[in-house]
mmCIF file of C-alpha atoms and ligand atoms in Angstrom:
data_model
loop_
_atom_site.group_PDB
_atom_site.id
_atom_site.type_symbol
_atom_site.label_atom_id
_atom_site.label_comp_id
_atom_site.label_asym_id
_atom_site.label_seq_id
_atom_site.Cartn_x
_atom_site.Cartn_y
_atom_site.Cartn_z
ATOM 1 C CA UNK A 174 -28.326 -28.057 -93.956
ATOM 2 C CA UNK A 175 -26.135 -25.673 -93.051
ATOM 3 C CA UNK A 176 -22.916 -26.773 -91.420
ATOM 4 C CA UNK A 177 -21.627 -24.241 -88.833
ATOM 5 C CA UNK A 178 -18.328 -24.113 -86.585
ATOM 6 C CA UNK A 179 -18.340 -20.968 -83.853
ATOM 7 C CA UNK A 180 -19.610 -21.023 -80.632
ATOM 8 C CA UNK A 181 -20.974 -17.504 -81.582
ATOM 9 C CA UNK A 182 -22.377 -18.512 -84.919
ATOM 10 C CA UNK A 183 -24.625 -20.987 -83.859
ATOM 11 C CA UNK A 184 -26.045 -19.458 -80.975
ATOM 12 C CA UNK A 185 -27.007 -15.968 -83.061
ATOM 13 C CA UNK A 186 -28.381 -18.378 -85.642
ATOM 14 C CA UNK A 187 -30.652 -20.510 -82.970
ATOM 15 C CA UNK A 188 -31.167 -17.401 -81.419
ATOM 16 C CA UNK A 189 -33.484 -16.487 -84.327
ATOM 17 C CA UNK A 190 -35.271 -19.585 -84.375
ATOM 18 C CA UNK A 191 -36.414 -19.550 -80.843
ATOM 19 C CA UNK A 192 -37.603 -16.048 -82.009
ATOM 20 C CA UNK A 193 -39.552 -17.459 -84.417
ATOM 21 C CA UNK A 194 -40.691 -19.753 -81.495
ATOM 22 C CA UNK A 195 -39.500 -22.875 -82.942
ATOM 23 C CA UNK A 196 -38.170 -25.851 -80.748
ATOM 24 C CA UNK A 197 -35.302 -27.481 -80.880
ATOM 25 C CA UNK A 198 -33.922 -30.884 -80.485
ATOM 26 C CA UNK A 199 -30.105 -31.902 -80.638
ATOM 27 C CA UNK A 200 -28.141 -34.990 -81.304
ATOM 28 C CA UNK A 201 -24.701 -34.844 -80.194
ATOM 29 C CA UNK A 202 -22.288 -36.978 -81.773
ATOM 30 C CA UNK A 203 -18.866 -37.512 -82.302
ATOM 31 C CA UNK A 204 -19.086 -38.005 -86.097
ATOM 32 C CA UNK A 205 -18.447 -41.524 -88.349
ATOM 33 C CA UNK A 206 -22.073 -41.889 -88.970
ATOM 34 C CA UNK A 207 -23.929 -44.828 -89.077
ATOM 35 C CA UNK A 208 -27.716 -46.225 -89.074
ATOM 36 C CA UNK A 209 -27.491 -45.995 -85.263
ATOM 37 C CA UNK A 210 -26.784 -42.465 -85.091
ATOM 38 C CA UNK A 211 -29.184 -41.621 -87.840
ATOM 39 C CA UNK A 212 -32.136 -43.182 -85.848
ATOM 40 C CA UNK A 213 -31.345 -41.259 -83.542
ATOM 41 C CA UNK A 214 -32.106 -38.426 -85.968
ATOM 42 C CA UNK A 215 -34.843 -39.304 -87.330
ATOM 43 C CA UNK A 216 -36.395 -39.198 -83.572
ATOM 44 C CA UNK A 217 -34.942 -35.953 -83.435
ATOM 45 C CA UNK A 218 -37.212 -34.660 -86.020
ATOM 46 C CA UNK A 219 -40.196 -36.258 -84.336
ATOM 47 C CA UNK A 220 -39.661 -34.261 -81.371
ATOM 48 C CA UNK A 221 -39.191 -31.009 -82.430
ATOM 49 C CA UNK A 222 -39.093 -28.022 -85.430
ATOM 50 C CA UNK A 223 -35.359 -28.039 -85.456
ATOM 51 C CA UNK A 224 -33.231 -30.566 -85.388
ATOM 52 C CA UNK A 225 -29.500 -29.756 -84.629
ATOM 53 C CA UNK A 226 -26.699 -32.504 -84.825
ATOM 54 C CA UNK A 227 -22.880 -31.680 -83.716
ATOM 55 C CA UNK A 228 -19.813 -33.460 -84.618
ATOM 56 C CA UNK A 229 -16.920 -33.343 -82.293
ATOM 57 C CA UNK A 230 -14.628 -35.817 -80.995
ATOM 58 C CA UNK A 231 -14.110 -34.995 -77.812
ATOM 59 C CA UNK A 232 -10.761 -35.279 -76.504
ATOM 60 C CA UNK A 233 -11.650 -34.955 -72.895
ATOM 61 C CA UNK A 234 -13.218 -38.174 -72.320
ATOM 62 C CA UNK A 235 -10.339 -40.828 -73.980
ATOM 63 C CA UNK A 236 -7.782 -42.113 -71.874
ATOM 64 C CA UNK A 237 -4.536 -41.720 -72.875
ATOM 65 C CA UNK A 238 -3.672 -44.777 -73.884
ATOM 66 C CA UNK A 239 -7.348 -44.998 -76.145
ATOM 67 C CA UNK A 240 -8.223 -44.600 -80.247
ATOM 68 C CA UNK A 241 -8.094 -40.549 -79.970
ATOM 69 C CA UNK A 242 -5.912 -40.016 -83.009
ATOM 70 C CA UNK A 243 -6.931 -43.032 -85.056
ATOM 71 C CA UNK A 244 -10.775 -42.028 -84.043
ATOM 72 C CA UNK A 245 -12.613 -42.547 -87.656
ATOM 73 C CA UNK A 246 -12.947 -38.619 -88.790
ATOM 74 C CA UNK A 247 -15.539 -38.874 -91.962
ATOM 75 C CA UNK A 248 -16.760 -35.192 -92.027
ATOM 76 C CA UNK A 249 -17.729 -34.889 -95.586
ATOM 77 C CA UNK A 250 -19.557 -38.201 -95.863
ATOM 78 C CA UNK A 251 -21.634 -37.652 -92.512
ATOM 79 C CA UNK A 252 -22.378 -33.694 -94.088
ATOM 80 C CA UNK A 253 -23.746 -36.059 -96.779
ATOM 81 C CA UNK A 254 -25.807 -38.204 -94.823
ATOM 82 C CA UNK A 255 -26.819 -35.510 -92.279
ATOM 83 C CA UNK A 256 -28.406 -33.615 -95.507
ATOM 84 C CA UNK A 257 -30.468 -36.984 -96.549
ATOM 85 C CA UNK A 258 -31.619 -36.966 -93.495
ATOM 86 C CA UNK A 259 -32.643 -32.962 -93.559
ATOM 87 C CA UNK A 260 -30.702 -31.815 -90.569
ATOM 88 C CA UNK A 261 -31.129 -27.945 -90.299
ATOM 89 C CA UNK A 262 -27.771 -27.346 -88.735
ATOM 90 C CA UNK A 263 -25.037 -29.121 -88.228
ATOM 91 C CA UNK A 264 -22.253 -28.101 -85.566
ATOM 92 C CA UNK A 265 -18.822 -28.976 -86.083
ATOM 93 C CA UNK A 266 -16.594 -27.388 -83.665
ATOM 94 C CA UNK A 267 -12.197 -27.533 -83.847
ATOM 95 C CA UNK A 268 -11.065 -28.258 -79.801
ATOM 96 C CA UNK A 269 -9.920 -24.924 -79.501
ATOM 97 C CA UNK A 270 -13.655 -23.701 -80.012
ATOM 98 C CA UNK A 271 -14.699 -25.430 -77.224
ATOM 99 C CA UNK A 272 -11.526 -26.066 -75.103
ATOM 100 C CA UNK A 273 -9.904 -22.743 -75.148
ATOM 101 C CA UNK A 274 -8.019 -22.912 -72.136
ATOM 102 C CA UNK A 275 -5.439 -25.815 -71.423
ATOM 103 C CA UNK A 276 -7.562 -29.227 -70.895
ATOM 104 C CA UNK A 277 -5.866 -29.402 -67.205
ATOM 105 C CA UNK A 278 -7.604 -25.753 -66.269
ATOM 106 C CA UNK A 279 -11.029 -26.569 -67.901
ATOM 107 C CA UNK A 280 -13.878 -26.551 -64.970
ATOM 108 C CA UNK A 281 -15.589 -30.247 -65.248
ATOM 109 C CA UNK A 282 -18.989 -31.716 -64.585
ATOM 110 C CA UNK A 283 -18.601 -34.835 -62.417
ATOM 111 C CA UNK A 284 -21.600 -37.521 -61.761
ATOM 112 C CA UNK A 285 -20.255 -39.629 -58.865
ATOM 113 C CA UNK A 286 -21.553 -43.186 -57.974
ATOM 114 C CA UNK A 287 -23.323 -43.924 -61.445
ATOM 115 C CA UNK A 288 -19.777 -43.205 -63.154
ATOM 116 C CA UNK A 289 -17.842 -45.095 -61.049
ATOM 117 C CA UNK A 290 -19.270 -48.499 -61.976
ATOM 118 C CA UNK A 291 -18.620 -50.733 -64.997
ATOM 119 C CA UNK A 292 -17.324 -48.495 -67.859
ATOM 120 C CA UNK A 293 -16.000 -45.997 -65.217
ATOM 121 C CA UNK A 294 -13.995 -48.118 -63.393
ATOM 122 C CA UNK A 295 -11.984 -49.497 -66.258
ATOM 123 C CA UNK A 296 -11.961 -45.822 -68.161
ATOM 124 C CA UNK A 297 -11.271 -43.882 -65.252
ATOM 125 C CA UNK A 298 -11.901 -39.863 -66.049
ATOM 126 C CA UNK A 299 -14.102 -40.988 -69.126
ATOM 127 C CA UNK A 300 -17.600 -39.969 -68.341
ATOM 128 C CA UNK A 301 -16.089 -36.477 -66.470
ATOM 129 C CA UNK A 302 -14.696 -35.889 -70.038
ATOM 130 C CA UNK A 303 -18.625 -36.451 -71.632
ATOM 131 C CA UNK A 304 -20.550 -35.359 -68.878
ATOM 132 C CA UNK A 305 -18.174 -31.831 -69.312
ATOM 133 C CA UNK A 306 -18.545 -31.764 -72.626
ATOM 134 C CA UNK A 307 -22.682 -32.834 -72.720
ATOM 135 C CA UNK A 308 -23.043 -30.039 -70.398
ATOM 136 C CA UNK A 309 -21.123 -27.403 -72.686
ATOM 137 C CA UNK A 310 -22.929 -28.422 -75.351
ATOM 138 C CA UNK A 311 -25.734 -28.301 -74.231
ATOM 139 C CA UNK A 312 -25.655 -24.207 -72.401
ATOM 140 C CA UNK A 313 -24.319 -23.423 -76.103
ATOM 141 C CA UNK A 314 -27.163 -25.266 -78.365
ATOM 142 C CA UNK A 315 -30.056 -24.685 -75.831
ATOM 143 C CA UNK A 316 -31.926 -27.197 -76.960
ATOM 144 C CA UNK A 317 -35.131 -28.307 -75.800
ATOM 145 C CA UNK A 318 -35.447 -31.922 -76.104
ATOM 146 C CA UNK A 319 -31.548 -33.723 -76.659
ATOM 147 C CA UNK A 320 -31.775 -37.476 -78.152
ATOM 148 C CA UNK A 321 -29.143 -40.205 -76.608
ATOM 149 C CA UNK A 322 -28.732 -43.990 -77.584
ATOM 150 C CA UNK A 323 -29.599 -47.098 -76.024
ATOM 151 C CA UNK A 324 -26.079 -48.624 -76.892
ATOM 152 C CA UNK A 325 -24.406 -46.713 -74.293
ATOM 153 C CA UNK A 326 -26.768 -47.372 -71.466
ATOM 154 C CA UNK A 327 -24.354 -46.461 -68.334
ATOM 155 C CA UNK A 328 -23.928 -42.590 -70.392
ATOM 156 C CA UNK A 329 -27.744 -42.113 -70.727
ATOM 157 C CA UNK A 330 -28.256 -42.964 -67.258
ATOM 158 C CA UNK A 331 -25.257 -40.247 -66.080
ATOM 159 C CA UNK A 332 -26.860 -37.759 -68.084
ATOM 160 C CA UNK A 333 -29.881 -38.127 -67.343
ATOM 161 C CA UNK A 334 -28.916 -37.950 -63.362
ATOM 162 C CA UNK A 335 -26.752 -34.982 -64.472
ATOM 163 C CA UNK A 336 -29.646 -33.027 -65.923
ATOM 164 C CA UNK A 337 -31.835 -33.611 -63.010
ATOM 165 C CA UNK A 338 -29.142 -32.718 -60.234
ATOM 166 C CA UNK A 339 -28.325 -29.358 -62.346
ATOM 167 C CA UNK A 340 -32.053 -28.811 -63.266
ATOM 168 C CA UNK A 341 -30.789 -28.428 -66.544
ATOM 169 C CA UNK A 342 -34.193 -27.045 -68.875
ATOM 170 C CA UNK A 343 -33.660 -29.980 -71.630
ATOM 171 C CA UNK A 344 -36.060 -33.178 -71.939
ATOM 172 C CA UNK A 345 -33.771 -36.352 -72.664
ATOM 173 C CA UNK A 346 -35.246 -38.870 -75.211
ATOM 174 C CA UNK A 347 -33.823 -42.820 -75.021
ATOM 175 C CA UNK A 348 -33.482 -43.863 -78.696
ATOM 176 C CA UNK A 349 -33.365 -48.045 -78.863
ATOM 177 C CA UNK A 350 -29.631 -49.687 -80.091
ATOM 178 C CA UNK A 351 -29.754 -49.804 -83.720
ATOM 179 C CA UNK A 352 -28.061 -53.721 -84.905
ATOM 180 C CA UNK A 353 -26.362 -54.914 -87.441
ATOM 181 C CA UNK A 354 -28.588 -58.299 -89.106
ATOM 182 C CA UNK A 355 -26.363 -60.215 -87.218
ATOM 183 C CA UNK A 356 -27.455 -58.462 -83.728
ATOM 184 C CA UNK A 357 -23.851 -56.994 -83.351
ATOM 185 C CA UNK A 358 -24.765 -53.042 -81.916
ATOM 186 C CA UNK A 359 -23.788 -50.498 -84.454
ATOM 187 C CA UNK A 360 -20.226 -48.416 -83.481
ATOM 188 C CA UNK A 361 -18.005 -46.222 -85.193
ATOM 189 C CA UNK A 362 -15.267 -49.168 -83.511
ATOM 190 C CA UNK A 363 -16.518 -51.786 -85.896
ATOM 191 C CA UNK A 364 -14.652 -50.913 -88.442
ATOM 192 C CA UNK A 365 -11.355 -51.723 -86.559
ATOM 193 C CA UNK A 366 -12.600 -55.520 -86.959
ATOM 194 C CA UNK A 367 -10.914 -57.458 -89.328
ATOM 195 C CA UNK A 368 -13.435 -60.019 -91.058
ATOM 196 C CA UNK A 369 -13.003 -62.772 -88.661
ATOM 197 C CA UNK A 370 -13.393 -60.551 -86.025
ATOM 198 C CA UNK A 371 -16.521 -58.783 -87.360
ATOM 199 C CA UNK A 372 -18.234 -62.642 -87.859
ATOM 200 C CA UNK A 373 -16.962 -63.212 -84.080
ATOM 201 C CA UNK A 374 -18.098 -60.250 -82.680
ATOM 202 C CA UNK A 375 -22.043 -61.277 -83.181
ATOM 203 C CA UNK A 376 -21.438 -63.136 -80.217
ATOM 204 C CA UNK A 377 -22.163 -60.320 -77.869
ATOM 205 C CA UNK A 378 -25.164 -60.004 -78.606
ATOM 206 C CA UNK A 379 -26.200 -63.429 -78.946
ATOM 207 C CA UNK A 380 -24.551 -64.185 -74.930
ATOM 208 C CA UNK A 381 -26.911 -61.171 -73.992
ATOM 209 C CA UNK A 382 -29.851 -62.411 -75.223
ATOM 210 C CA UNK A 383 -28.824 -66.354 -73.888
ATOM 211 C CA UNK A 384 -28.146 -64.843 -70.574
ATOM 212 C CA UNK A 385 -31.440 -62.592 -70.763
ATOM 213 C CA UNK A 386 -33.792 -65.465 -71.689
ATOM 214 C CA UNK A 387 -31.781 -67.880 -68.462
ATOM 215 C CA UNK A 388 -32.525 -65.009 -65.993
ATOM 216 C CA UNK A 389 -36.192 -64.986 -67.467
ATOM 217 C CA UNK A 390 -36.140 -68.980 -66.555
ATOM 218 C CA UNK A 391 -35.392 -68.370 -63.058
ATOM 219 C CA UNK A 392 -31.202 -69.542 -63.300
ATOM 220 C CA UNK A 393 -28.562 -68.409 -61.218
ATOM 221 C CA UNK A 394 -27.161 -64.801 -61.200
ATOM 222 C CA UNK A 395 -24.158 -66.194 -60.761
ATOM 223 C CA UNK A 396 -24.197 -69.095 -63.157
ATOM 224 C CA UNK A 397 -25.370 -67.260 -65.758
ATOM 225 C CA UNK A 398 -22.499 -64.628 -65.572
ATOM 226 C CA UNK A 399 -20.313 -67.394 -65.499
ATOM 227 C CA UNK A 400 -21.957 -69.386 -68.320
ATOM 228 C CA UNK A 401 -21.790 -65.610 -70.596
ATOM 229 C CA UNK A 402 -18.349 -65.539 -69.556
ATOM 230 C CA UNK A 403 -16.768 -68.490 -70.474
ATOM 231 C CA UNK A 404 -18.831 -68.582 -74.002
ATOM 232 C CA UNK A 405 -17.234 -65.329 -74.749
ATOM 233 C CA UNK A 406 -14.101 -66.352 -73.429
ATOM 234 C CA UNK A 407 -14.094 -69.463 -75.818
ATOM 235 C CA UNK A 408 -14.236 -67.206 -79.191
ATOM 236 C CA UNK A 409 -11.760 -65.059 -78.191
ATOM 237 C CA UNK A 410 -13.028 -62.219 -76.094
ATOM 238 C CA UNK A 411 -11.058 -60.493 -73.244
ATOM 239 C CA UNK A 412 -13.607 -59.025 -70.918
ATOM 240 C CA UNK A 413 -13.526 -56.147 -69.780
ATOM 241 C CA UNK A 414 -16.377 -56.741 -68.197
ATOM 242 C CA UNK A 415 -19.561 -58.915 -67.878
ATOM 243 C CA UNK A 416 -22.050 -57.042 -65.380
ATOM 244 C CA UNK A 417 -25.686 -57.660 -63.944
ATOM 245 C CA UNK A 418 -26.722 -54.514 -62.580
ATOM 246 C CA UNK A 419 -29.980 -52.803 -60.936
ATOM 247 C CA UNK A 420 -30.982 -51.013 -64.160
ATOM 248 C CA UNK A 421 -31.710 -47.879 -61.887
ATOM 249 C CA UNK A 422 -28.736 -47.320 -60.071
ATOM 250 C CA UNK A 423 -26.247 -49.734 -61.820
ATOM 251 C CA UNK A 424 -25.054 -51.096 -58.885
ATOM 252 C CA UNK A 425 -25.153 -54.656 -58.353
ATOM 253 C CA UNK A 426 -28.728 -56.232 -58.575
ATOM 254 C CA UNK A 427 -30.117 -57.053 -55.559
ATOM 255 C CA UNK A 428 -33.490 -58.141 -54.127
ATOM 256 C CA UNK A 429 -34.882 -54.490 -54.512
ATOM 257 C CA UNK A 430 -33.926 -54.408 -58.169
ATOM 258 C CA UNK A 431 -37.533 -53.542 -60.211
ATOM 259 C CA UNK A 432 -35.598 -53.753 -63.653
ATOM 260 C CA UNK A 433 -32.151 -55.332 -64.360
ATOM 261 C CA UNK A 434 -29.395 -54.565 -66.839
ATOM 262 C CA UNK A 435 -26.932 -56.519 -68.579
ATOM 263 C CA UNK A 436 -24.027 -54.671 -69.724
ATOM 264 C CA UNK A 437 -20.915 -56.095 -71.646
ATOM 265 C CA UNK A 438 -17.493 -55.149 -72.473
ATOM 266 C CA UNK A 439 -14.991 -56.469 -74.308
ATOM 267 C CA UNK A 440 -11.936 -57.031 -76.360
ATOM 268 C CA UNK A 441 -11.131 -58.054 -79.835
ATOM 269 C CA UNK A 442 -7.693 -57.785 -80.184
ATOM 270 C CA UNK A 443 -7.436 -54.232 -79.870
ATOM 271 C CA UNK A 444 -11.188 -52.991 -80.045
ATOM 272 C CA UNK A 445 -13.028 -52.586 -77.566
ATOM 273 C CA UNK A 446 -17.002 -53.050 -77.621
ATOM 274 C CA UNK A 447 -19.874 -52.613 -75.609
ATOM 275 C CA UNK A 448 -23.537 -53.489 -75.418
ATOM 276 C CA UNK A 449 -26.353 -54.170 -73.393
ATOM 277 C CA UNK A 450 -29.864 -55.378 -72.405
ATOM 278 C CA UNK A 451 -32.582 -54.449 -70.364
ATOM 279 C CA UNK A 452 -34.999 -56.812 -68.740
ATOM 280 C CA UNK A 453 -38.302 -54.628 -67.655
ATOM 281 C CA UNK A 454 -39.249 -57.775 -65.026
ATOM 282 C CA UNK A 455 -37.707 -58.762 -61.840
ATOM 283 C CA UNK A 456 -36.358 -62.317 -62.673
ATOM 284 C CA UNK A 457 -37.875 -65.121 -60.641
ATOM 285 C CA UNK A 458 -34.249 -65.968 -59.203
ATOM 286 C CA UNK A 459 -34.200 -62.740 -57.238
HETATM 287 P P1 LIG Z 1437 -20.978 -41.525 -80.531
HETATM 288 O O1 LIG Z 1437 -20.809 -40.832 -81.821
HETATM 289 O O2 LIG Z 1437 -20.502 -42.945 -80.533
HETATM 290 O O3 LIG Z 1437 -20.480 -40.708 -79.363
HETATM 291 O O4 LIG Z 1437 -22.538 -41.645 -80.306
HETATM 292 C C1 LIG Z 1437 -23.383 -40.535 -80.399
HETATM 293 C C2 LIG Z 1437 -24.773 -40.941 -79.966
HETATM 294 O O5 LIG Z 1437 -25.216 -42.017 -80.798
HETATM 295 C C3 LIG Z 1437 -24.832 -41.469 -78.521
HETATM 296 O O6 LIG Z 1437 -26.036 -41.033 -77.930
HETATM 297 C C4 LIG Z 1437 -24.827 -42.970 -78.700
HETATM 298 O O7 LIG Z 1437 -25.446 -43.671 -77.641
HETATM 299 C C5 LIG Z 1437 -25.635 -43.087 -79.988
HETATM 300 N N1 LIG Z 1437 -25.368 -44.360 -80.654
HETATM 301 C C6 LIG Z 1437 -24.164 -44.874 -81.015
HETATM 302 N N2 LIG Z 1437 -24.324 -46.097 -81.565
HETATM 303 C C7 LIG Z 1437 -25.654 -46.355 -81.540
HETATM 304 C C8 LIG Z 1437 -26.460 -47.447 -81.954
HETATM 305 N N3 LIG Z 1437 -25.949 -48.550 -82.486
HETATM 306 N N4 LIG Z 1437 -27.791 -47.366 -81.763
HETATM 307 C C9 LIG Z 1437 -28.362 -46.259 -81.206
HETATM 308 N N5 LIG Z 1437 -27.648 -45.187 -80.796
HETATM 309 C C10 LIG Z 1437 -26.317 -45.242 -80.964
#
């Protein structure tokens, strides 16, 4: 694997493997490795010759009063893992490689509607800062096919809408949430939970899959929001949110709704985690 920082360097070096008309695929990341992101590898490699992987912590899409500076930076053990996993190149930018120009001047990508629900209302300016930076990456790797995750269901659907609305040449591939045994979603934020916490934090997981199998029964929307809630609430969760959403849109569910969503976020003390859970069928309360 060979690990590579400049804009320049990269492209002159993918340049002459599209030459040799190989195909690419990318994984964009922003480092801390774990199974999840390595799935999302490994389908990388399915899908094409190439397989490219970057590593950059982007500061454009934390708020300011979010885990920028204490974001987990693990560089040599992800080169490590990246290698096992026989990543051709690996990208691995500084911010002044990619954000030249002050932050305040740089010229932003902006999905509206989809981004202004759930995750987007309580992060406000958070998916500008990835859709900007998705986009960037994406002109400078060139990719053809670019692998996302599951976990963060609200950002694959905004890039997916961005890439159609900019006809953007790249194929985006889904890659399902990789769990913990436990069911708690893989994230570079686990590791702010203490062990209580951690033990606790299964919970998510299990309320999804309580409120998924209720819906499937026919209950209440509304009672089974509230039921999710005040389970969560009881081992010490502050929501964030709790949201049942058209899976398509991810605006509230309503009759129309072919496939639903569940999405969740919440505190544990100070960390803050998501997850979520599709149901393909409408449920019988709708
Ligand atoms: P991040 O490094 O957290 O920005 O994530 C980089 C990519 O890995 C994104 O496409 C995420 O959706 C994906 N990802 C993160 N955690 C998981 C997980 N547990 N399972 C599958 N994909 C994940």
């Amino acid at each position: 694997m060979q690990t590579i920082s400049f804009i320049q360097d990269l492209q002159q070096t993918l340049q002459a493997c599209k030459q040799q008309q190989k195909t690419i695929s990318f994984v964009p990341t922003m480092g801390n490795l774990h199974e999840g992101h390595l799935s999302l590898v490994r389908l990388a490699k399915q899908h094409a010759d190439i397989v490219v992987v970057s590593i950059f912590v982007n500061p454009l899409q934390f708020g300011a009063n979010e885990d920028l500076d204490k974001y987990p930076r693990t560089l040599e053990a992800d080169q490590q893992k990246l290698a096992e996993e026989d990543v051709n190149f690996l990208f691995t930018p500084q911010v002044n490689e990619i954000y030249p120009i002050d932050i305040a001047e740089q010229t932003q990508v902006c999905v509206p509607q989809l981004g202004e629900y759930h995750c987007g209302s309580s992060r406000p300016g958070h998916f500008d800062g990835v859709t900007t930076i998705v986009c960037k990456l994406f002109n400078i790797v060139q990719a053809d096919i670019a692998i996302f995750g599951q976990k963060d269901f609200q950002q694959l659907a905004i890039i997916r809408k961005m890439v159609k609305d900019l006809c953007l040449p790249i194929t985006i591939i889904a890659a399902p949430t990789g769990r913990a045994k436990d069911g708690l979603a893989l994230s570079s934020r686990n590791q702010y939970l203490n062990k209580q916490q951690r033990q606790t934090a299964s919970t998510i997981n299990q309320c999804l899959e309580s409120a998924a199998s209720s819906l499937e029964n026919g209950q209440n929307i509304e009672a089974v929001k509230l039921q999710a809630i005040e389970k969560l609430e009881k081992y010490g969760f502050i929501l964030d949110y709790f949201n049942i959403a058209d899976a398509q849109t991810l605006a509230p569910v309503n009759e129309n709704s072919q496939e639903i969503v569940l999405l969740i976020a919440a505190f544990l003390g100070k960390t803050r985690l998501i997850d979520n859970k599709v149901l393909p069928l409408k449920p019988k309360s709708f």
